[in-house]
JSON list of C-alpha atoms in Angstrom, two decimals:
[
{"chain": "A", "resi": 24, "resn": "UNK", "atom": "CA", "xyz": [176.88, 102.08, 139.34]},
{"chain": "A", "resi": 25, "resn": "UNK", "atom": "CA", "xyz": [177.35, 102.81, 135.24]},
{"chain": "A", "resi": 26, "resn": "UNK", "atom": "CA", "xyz": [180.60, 100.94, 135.31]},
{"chain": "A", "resi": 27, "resn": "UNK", "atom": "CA", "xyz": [178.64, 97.61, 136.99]},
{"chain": "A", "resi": 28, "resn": "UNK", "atom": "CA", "xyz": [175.94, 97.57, 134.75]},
{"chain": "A", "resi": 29, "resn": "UNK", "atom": "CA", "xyz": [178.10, 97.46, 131.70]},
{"chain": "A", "resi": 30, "resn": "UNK", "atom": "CA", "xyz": [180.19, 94.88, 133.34]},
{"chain": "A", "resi": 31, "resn": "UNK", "atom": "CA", "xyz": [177.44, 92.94, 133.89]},
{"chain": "A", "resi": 32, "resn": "UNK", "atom": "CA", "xyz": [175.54, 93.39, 130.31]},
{"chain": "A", "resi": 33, "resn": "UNK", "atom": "CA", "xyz": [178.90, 92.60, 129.25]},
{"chain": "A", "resi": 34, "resn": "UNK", "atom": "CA", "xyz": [179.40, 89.59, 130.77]},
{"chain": "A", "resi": 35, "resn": "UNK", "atom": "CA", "xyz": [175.64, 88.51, 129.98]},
{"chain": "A", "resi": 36, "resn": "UNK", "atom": "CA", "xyz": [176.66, 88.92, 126.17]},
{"chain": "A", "resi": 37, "resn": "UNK", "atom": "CA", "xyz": [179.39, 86.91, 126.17]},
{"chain": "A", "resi": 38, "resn": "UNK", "atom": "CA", "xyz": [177.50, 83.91, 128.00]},
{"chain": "A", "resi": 39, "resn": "UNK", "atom": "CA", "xyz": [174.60, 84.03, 125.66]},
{"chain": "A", "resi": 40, "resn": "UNK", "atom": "CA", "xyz": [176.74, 84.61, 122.44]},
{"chain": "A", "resi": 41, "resn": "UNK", "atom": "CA", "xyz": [177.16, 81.97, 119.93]},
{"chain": "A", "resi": 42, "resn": "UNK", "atom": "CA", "xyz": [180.00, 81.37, 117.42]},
{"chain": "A", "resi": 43, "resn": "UNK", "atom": "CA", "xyz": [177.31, 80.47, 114.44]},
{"chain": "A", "resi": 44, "resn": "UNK", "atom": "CA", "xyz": [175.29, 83.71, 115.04]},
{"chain": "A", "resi": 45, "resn": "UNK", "atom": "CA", "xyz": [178.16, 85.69, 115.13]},
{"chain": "A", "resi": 46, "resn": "UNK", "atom": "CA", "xyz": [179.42, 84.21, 111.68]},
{"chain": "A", "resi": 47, "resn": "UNK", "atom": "CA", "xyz": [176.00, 84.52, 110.23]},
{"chain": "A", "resi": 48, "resn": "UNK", "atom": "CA", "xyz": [175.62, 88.31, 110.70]},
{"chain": "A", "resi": 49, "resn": "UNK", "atom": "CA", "xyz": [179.04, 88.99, 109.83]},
{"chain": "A", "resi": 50, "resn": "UNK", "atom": "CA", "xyz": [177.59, 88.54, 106.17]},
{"chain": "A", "resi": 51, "resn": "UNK", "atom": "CA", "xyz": [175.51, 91.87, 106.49]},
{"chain": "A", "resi": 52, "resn": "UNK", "atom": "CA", "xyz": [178.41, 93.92, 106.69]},
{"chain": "A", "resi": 53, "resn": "UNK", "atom": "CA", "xyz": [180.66, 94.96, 104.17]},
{"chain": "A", "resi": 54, "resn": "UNK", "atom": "CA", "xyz": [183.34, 96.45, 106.78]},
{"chain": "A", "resi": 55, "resn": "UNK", "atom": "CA", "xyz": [184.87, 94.35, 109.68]},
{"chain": "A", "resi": 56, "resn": "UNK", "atom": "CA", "xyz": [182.35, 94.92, 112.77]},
{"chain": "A", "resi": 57, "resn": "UNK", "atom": "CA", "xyz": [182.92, 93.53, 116.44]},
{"chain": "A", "resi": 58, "resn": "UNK", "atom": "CA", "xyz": [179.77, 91.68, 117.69]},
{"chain": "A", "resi": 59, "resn": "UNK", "atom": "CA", "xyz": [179.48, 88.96, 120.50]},
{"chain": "A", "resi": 60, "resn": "UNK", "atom": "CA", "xyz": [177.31, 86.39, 118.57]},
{"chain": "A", "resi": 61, "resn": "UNK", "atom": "CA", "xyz": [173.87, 87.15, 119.94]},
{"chain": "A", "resi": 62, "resn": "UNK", "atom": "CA", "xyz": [170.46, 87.23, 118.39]},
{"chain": "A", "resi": 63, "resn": "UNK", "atom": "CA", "xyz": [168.30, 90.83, 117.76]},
{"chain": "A", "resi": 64, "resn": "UNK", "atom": "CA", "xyz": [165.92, 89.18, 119.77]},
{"chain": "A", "resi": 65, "resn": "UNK", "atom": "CA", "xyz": [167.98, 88.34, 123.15]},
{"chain": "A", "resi": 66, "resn": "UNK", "atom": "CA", "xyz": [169.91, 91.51, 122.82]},
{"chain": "A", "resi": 67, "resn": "UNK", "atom": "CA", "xyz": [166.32, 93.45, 123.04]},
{"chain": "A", "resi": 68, "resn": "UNK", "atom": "CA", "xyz": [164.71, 91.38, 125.58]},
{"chain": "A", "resi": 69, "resn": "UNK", "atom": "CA", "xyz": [168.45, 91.98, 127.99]},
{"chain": "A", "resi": 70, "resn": "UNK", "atom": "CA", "xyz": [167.96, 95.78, 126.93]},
{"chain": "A", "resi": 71, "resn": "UNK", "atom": "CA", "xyz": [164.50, 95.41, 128.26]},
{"chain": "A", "resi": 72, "resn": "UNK", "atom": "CA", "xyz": [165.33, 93.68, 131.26]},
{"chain": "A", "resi": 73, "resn": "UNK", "atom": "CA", "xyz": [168.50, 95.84, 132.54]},
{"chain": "A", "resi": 74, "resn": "UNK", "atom": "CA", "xyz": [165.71, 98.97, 131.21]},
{"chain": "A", "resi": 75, "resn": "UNK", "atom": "CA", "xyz": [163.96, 98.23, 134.78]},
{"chain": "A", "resi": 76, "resn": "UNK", "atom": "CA", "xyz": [166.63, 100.32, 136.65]},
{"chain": "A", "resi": 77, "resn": "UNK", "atom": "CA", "xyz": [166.56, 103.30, 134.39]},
{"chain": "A", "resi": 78, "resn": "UNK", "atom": "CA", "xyz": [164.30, 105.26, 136.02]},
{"chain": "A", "resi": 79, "resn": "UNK", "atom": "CA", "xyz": [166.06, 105.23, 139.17]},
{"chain": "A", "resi": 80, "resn": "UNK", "atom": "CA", "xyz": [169.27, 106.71, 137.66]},
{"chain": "A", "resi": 81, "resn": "UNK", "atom": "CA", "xyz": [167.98, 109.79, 136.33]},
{"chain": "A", "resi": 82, "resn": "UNK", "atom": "CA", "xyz": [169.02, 111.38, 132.56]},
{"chain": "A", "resi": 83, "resn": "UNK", "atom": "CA", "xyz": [172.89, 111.87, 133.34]},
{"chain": "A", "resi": 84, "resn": "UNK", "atom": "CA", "xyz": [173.69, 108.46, 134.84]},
{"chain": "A", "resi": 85, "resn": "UNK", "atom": "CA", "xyz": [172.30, 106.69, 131.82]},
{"chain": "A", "resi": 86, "resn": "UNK", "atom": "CA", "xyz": [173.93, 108.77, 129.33]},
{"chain": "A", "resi": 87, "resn": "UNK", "atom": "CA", "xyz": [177.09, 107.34, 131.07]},
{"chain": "A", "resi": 88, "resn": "UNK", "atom": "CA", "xyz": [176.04, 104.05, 130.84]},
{"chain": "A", "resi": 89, "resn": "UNK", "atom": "CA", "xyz": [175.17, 104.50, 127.32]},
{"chain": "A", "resi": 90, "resn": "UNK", "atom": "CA", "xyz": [178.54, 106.06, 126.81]},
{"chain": "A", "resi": 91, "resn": "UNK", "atom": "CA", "xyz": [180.48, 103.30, 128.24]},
{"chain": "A", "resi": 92, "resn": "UNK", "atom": "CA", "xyz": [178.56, 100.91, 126.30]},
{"chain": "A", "resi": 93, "resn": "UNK", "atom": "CA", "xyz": [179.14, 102.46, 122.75]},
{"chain": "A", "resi": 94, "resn": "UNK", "atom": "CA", "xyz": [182.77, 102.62, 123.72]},
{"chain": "A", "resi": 95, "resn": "UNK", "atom": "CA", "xyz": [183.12, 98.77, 123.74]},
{"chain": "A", "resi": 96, "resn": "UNK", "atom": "CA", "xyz": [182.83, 98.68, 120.00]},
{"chain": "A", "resi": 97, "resn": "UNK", "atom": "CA", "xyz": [180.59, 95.60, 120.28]},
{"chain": "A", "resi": 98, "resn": "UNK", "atom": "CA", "xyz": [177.41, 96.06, 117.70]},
{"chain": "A", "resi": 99, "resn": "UNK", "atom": "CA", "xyz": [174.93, 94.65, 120.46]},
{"chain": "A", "resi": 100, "resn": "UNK", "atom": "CA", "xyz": [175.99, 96.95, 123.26]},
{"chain": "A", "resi": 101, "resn": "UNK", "atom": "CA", "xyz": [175.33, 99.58, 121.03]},
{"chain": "A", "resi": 102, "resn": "UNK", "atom": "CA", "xyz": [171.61, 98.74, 120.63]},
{"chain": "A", "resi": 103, "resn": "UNK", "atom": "CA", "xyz": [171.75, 98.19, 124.28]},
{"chain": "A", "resi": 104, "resn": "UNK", "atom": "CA", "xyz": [172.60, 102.02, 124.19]},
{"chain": "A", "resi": 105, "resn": "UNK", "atom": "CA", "xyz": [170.00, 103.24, 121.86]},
{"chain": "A", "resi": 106, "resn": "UNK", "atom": "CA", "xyz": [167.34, 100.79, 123.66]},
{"chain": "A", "resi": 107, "resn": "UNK", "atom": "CA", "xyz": [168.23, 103.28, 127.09]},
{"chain": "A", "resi": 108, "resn": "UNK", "atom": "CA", "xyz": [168.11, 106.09, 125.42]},
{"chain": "A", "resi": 109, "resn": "UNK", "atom": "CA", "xyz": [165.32, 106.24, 123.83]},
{"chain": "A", "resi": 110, "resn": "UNK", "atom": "CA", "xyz": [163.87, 104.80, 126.87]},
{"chain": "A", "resi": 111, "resn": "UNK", "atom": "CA", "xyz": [163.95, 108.54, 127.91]},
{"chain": "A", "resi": 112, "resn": "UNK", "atom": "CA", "xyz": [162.50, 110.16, 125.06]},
{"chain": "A", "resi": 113, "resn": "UNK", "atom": "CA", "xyz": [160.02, 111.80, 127.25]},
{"chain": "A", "resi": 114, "resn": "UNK", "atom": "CA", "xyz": [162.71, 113.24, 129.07]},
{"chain": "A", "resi": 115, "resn": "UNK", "atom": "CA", "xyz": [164.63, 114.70, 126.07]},
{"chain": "A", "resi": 116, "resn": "UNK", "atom": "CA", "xyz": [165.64, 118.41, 126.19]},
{"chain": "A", "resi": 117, "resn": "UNK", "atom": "CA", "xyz": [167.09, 120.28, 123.28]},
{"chain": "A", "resi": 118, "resn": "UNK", "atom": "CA", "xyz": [170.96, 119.12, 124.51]},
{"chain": "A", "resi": 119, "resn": "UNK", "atom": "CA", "xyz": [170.54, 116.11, 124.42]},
{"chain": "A", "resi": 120, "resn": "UNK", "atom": "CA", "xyz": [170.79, 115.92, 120.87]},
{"chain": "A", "resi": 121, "resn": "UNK", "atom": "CA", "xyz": [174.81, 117.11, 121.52]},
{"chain": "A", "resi": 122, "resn": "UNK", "atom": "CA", "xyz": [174.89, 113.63, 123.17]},
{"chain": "A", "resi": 123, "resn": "UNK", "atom": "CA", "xyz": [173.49, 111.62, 120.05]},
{"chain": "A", "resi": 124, "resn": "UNK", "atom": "CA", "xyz": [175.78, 113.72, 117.80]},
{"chain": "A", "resi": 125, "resn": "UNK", "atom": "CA", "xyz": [178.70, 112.26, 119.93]},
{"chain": "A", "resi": 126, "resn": "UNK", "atom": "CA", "xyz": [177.59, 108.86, 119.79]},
{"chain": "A", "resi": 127, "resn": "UNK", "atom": "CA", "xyz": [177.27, 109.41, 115.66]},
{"chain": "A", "resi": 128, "resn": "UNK", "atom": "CA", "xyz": [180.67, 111.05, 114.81]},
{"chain": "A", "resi": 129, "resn": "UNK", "atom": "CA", "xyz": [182.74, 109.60, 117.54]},
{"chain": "A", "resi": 130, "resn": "UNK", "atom": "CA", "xyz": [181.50, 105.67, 118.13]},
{"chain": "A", "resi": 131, "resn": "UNK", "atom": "CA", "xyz": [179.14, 104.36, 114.84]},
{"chain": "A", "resi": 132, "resn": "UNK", "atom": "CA", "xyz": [181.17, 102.06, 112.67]},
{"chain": "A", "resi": 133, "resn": "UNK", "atom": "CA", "xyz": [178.57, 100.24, 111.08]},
{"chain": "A", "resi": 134, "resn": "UNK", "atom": "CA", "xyz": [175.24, 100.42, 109.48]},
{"chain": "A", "resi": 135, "resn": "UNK", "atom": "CA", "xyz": [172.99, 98.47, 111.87]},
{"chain": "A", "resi": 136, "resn": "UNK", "atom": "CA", "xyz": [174.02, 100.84, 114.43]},
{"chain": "A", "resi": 137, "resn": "UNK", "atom": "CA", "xyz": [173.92, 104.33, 112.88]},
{"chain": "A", "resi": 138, "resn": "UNK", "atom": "CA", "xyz": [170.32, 103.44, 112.28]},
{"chain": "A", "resi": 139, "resn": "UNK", "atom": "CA", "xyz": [169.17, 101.80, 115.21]},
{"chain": "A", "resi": 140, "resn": "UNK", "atom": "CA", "xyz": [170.47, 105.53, 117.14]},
{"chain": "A", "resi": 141, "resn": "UNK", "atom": "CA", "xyz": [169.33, 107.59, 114.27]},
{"chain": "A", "resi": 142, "resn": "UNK", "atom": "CA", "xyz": [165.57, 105.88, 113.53]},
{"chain": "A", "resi": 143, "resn": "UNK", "atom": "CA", "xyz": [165.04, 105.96, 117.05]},
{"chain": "A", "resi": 144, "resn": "UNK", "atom": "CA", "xyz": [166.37, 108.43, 119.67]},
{"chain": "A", "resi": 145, "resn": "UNK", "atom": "CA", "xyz": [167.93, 110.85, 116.92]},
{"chain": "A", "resi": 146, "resn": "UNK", "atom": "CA", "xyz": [164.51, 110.89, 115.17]},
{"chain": "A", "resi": 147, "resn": "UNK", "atom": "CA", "xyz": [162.42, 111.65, 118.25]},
{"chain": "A", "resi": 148, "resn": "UNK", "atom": "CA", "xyz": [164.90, 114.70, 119.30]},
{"chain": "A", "resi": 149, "resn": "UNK", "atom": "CA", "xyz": [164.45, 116.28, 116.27]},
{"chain": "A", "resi": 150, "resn": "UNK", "atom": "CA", "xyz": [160.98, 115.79, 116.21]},
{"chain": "A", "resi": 151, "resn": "UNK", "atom": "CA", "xyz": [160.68, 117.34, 119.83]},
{"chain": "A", "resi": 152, "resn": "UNK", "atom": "CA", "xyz": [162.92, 120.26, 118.71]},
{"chain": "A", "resi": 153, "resn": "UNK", "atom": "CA", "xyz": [162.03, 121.05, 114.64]},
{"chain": "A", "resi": 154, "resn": "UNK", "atom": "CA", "xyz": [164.76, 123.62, 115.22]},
{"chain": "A", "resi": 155, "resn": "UNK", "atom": "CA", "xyz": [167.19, 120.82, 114.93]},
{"chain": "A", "resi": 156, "resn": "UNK", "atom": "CA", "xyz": [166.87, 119.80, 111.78]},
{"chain": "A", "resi": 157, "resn": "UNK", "atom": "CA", "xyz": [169.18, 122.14, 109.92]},
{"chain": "A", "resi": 158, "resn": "UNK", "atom": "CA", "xyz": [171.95, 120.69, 111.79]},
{"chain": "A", "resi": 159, "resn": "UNK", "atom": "CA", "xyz": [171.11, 117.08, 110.81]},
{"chain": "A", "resi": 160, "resn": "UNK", "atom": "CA", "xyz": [171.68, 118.84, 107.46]},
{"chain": "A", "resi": 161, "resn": "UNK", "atom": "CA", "xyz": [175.65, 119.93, 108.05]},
{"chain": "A", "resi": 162, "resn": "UNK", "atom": "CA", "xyz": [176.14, 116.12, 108.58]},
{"chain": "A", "resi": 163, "resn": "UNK", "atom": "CA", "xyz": [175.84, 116.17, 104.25]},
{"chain": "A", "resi": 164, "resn": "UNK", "atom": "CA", "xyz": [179.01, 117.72, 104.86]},
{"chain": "A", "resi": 165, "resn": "UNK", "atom": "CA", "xyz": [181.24, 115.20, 106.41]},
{"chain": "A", "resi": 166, "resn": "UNK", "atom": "CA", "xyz": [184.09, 113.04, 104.96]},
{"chain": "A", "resi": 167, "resn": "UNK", "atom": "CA", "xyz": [182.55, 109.97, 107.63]},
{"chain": "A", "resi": 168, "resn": "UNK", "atom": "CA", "xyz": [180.23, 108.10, 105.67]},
{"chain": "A", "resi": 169, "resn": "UNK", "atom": "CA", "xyz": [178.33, 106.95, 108.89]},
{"chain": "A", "resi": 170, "resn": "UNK", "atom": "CA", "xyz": [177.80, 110.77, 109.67]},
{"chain": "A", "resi": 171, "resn": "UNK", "atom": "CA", "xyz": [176.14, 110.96, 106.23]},
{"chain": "A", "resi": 172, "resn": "UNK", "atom": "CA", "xyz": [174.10, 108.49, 105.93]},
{"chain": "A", "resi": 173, "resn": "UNK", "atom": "CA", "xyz": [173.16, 109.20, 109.80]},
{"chain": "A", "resi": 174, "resn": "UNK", "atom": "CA", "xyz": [171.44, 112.99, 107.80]},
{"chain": "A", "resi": 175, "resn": "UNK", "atom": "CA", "xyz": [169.30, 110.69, 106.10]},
{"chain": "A", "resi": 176, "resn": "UNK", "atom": "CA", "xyz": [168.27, 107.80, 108.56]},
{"chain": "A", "resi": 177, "resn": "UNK", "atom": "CA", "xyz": [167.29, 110.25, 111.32]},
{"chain": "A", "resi": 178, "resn": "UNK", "atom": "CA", "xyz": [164.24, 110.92, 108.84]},
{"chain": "A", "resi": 179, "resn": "UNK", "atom": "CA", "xyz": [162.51, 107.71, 108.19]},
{"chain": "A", "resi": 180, "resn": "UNK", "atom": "CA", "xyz": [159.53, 107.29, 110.73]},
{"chain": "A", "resi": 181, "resn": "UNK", "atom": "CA", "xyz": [159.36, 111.35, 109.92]},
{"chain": "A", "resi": 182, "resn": "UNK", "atom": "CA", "xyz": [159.24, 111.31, 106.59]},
{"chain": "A", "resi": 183, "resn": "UNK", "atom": "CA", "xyz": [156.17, 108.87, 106.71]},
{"chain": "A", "resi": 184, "resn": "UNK", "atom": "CA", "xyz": [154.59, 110.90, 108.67]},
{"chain": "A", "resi": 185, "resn": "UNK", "atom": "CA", "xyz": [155.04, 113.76, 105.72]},
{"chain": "A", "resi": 186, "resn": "UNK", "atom": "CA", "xyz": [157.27, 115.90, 108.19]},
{"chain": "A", "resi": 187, "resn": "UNK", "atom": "CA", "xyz": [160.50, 117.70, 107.59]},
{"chain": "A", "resi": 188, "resn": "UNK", "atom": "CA", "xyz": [159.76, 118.15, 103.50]},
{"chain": "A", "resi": 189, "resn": "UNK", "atom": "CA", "xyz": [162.06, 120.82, 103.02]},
{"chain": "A", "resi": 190, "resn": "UNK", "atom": "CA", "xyz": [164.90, 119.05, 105.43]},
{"chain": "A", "resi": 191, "resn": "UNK", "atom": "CA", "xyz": [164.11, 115.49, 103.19]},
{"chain": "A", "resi": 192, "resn": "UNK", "atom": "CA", "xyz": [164.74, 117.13, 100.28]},
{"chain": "A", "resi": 193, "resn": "UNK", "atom": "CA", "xyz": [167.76, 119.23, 100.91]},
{"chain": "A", "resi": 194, "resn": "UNK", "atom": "CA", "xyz": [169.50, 116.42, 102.17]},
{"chain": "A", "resi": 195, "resn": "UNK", "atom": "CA", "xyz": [168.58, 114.34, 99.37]},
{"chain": "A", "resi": 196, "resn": "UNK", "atom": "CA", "xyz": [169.91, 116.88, 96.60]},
{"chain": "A", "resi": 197, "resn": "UNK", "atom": "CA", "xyz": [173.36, 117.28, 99.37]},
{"chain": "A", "resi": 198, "resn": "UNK", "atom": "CA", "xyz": [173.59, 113.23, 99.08]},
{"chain": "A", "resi": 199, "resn": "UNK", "atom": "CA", "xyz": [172.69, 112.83, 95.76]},
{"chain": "A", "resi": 200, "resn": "UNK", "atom": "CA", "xyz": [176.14, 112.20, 93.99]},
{"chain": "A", "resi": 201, "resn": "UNK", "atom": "CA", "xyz": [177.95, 110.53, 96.77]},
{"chain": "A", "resi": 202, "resn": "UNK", "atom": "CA", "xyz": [179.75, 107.42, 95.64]},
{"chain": "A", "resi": 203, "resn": "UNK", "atom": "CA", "xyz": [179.43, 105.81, 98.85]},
{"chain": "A", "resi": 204, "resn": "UNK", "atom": "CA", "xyz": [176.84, 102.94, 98.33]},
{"chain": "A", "resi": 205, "resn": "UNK", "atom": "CA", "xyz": [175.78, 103.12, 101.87]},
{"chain": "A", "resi": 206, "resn": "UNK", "atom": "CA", "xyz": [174.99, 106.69, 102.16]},
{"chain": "A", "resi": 207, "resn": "UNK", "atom": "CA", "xyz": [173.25, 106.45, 98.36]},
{"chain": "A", "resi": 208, "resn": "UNK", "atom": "CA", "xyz": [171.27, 103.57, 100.41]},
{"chain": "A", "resi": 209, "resn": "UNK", "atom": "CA", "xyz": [170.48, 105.64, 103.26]},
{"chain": "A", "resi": 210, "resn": "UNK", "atom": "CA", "xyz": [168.97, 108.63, 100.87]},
{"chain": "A", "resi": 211, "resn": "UNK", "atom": "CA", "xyz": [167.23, 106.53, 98.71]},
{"chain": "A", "resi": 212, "resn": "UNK", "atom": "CA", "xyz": [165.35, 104.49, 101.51]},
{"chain": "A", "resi": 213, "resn": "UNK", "atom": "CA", "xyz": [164.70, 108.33, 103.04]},
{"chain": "A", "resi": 214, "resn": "UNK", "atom": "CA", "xyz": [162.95, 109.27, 100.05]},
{"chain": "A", "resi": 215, "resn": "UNK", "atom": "CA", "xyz": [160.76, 105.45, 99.83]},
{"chain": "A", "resi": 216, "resn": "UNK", "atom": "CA", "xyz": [159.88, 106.44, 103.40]},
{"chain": "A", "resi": 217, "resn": "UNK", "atom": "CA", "xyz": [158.58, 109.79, 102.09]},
{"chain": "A", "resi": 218, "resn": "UNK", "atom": "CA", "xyz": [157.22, 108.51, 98.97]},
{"chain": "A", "resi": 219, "resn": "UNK", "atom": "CA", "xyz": [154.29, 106.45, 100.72]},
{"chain": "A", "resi": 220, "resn": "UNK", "atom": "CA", "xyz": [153.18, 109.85, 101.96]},
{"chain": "A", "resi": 221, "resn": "UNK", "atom": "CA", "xyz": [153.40, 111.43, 98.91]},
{"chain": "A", "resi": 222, "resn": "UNK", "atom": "CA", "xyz": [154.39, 109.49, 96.03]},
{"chain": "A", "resi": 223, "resn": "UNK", "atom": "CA", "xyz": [153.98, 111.97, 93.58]},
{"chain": "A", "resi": 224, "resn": "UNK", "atom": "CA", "xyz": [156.21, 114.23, 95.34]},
{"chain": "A", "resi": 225, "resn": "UNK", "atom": "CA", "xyz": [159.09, 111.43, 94.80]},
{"chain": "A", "resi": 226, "resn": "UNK", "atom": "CA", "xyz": [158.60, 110.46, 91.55]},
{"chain": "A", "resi": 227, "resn": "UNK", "atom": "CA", "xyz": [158.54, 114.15, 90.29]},
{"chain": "A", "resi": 228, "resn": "UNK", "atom": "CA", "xyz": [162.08, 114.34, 92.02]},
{"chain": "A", "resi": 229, "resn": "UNK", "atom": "CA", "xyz": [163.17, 111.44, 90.80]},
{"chain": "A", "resi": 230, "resn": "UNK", "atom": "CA", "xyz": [162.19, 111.71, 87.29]},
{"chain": "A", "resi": 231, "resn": "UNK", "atom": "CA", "xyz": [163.97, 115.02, 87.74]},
{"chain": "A", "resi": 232, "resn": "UNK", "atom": "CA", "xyz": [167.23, 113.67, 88.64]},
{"chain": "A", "resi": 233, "resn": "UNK", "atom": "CA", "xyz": [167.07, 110.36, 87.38]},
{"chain": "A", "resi": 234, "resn": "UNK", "atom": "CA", "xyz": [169.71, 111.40, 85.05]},
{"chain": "A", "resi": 235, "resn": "UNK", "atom": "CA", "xyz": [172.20, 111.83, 87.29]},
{"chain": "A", "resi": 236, "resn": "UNK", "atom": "CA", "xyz": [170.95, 110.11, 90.28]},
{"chain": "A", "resi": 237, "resn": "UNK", "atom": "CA", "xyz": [172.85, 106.38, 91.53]},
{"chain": "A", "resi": 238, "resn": "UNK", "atom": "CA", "xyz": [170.91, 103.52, 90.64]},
{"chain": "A", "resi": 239, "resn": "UNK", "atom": "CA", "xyz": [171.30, 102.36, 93.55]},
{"chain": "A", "resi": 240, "resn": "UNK", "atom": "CA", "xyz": [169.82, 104.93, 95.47]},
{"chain": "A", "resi": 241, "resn": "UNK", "atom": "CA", "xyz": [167.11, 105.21, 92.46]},
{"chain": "A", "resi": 242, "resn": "UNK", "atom": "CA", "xyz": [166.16, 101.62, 93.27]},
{"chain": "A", "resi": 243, "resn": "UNK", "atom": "CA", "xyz": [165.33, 102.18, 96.97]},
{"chain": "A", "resi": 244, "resn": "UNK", "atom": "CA", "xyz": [163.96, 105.68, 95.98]},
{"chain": "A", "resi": 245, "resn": "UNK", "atom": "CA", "xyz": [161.11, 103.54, 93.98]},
{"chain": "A", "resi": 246, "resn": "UNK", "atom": "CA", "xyz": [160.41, 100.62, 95.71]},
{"chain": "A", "resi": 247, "resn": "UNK", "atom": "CA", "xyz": [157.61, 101.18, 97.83]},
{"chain": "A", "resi": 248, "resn": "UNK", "atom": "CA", "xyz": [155.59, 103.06, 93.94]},
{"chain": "A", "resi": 249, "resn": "UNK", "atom": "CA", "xyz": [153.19, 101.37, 92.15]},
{"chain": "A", "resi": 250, "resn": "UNK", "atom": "CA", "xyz": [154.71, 99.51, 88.88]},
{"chain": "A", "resi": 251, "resn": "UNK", "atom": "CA", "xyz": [154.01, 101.62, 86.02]},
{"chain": "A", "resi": 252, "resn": "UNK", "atom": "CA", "xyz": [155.99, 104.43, 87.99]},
{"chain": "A", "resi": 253, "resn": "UNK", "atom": "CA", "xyz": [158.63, 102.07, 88.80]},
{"chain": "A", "resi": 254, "resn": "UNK", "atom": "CA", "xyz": [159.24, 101.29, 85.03]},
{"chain": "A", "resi": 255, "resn": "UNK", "atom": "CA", "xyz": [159.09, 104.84, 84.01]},
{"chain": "A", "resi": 256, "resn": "UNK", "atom": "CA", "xyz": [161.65, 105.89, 86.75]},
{"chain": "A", "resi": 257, "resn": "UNK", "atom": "CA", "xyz": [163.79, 103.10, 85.71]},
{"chain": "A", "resi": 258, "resn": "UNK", "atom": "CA", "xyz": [163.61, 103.60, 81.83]},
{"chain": "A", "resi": 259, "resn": "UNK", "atom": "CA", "xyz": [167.29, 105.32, 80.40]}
]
């Protein structure tokens, strides 16, 4: 059953991609990525239609499917992945989040998709289980930039939420003087997300470490704070 679903998503792709498309959001990405050629929209609305059979599976089924899928490589299966699986969220038990870690370390090679899996399914784990926040925090740790930025993406619909304040800020200080630009990125939108709960709380850690702090991850730190805060954060 897994293997003729992905055969079939598959060969759905392929018929709707487009040559243009594909070109056009090759210019997102820095680092070579494999995608069919088909709009966000299409991809979510297939997701949404192939969603239907889901229930009848049960968990362990579609976390085959969604395994399969990842392995393609293909940027749009992958949201196809992360579309199933959070699909379940409701269903999510504290191992589960062994099967997102997988899917980070082992199969993200791009930015769209470490934080479609990480915003989404990733997020909700960790906000069923608190407990496994401290592990998002290892990730810091990792020579795999995806893995990395994936410690600070998981946070952003928490974070605005004012949740996880100790985890946010640990990981920010573990990120802080990474030269990859994409894991600086990945902080410093982490911190904007927690800044329009508490703005104060970001700017005081900002103004902190501005010193020393990438100004590129500064920038999207900032960008969500009012404009005399913005000036002051951004003054040498």
């Amino acid at each position: 059953m897994s293997i003729t679903i992905v055969s079939e998503i598959q060969e759905r792709l392929i018929a709707l991609s487009d040559e243009k498309t594909r070109l056009s959001g090759e210019r997102f990405f820095k680092e070579e990525v494999k995608q069919h050629g088909v709009k966000s929209a299409v991809v979510h609305n297939l997701a949404k239609e192939y969603q239907k059979q889901i229930p009848a599976l049960g968990k362990q089924q579609v976390w085959k499917i969604c395994n399969e899928l990842w392995k393609t490589g293909y940027t749009e299966e992958s949201f196809i992945a992360c579309h199933f699986a959070l699909s379940l969220k409701k269903e999510y038990s504290i191992d589960d989040f062994a099967v997102f870690e997988k899917w980070i370390h082992k199969y993200v090679s791009n930015w769209a998709s470490c934080d479609t899996l990480c915003n989404h399914p990733v997020a909700e784990c960790v906000m069923a289980y608190p407990e496994l926040a401290n592990r998002t925090v290892e990730w810091t740790k990792s020579n795999n930039r995806w893995v990395k930025r994936a410690a600070a993406v998981t946070y952003i619909i928490p974070a605005r939420k004012g949740l996880f304040t100790d985890i946010i800020f640990r990981t920010a200080d573990a990120l802080m003087y990474d030269a990859d630009d994409l894991v600086q990125k990945g902080y410093g939108w982490m911190l904007k997300a927690y800044s329009q709960y508490d703005t104060k709380k970001v700017f005081d850690y900002i103004m902190q470490h501005k010193s020393g702090m990438p100004r590129t991850a500064l920038r999207y730190a900032i960008e969500k704070m009012p404009e005399n805060l913005k000036k002051q954060a951004m003054a040498r």
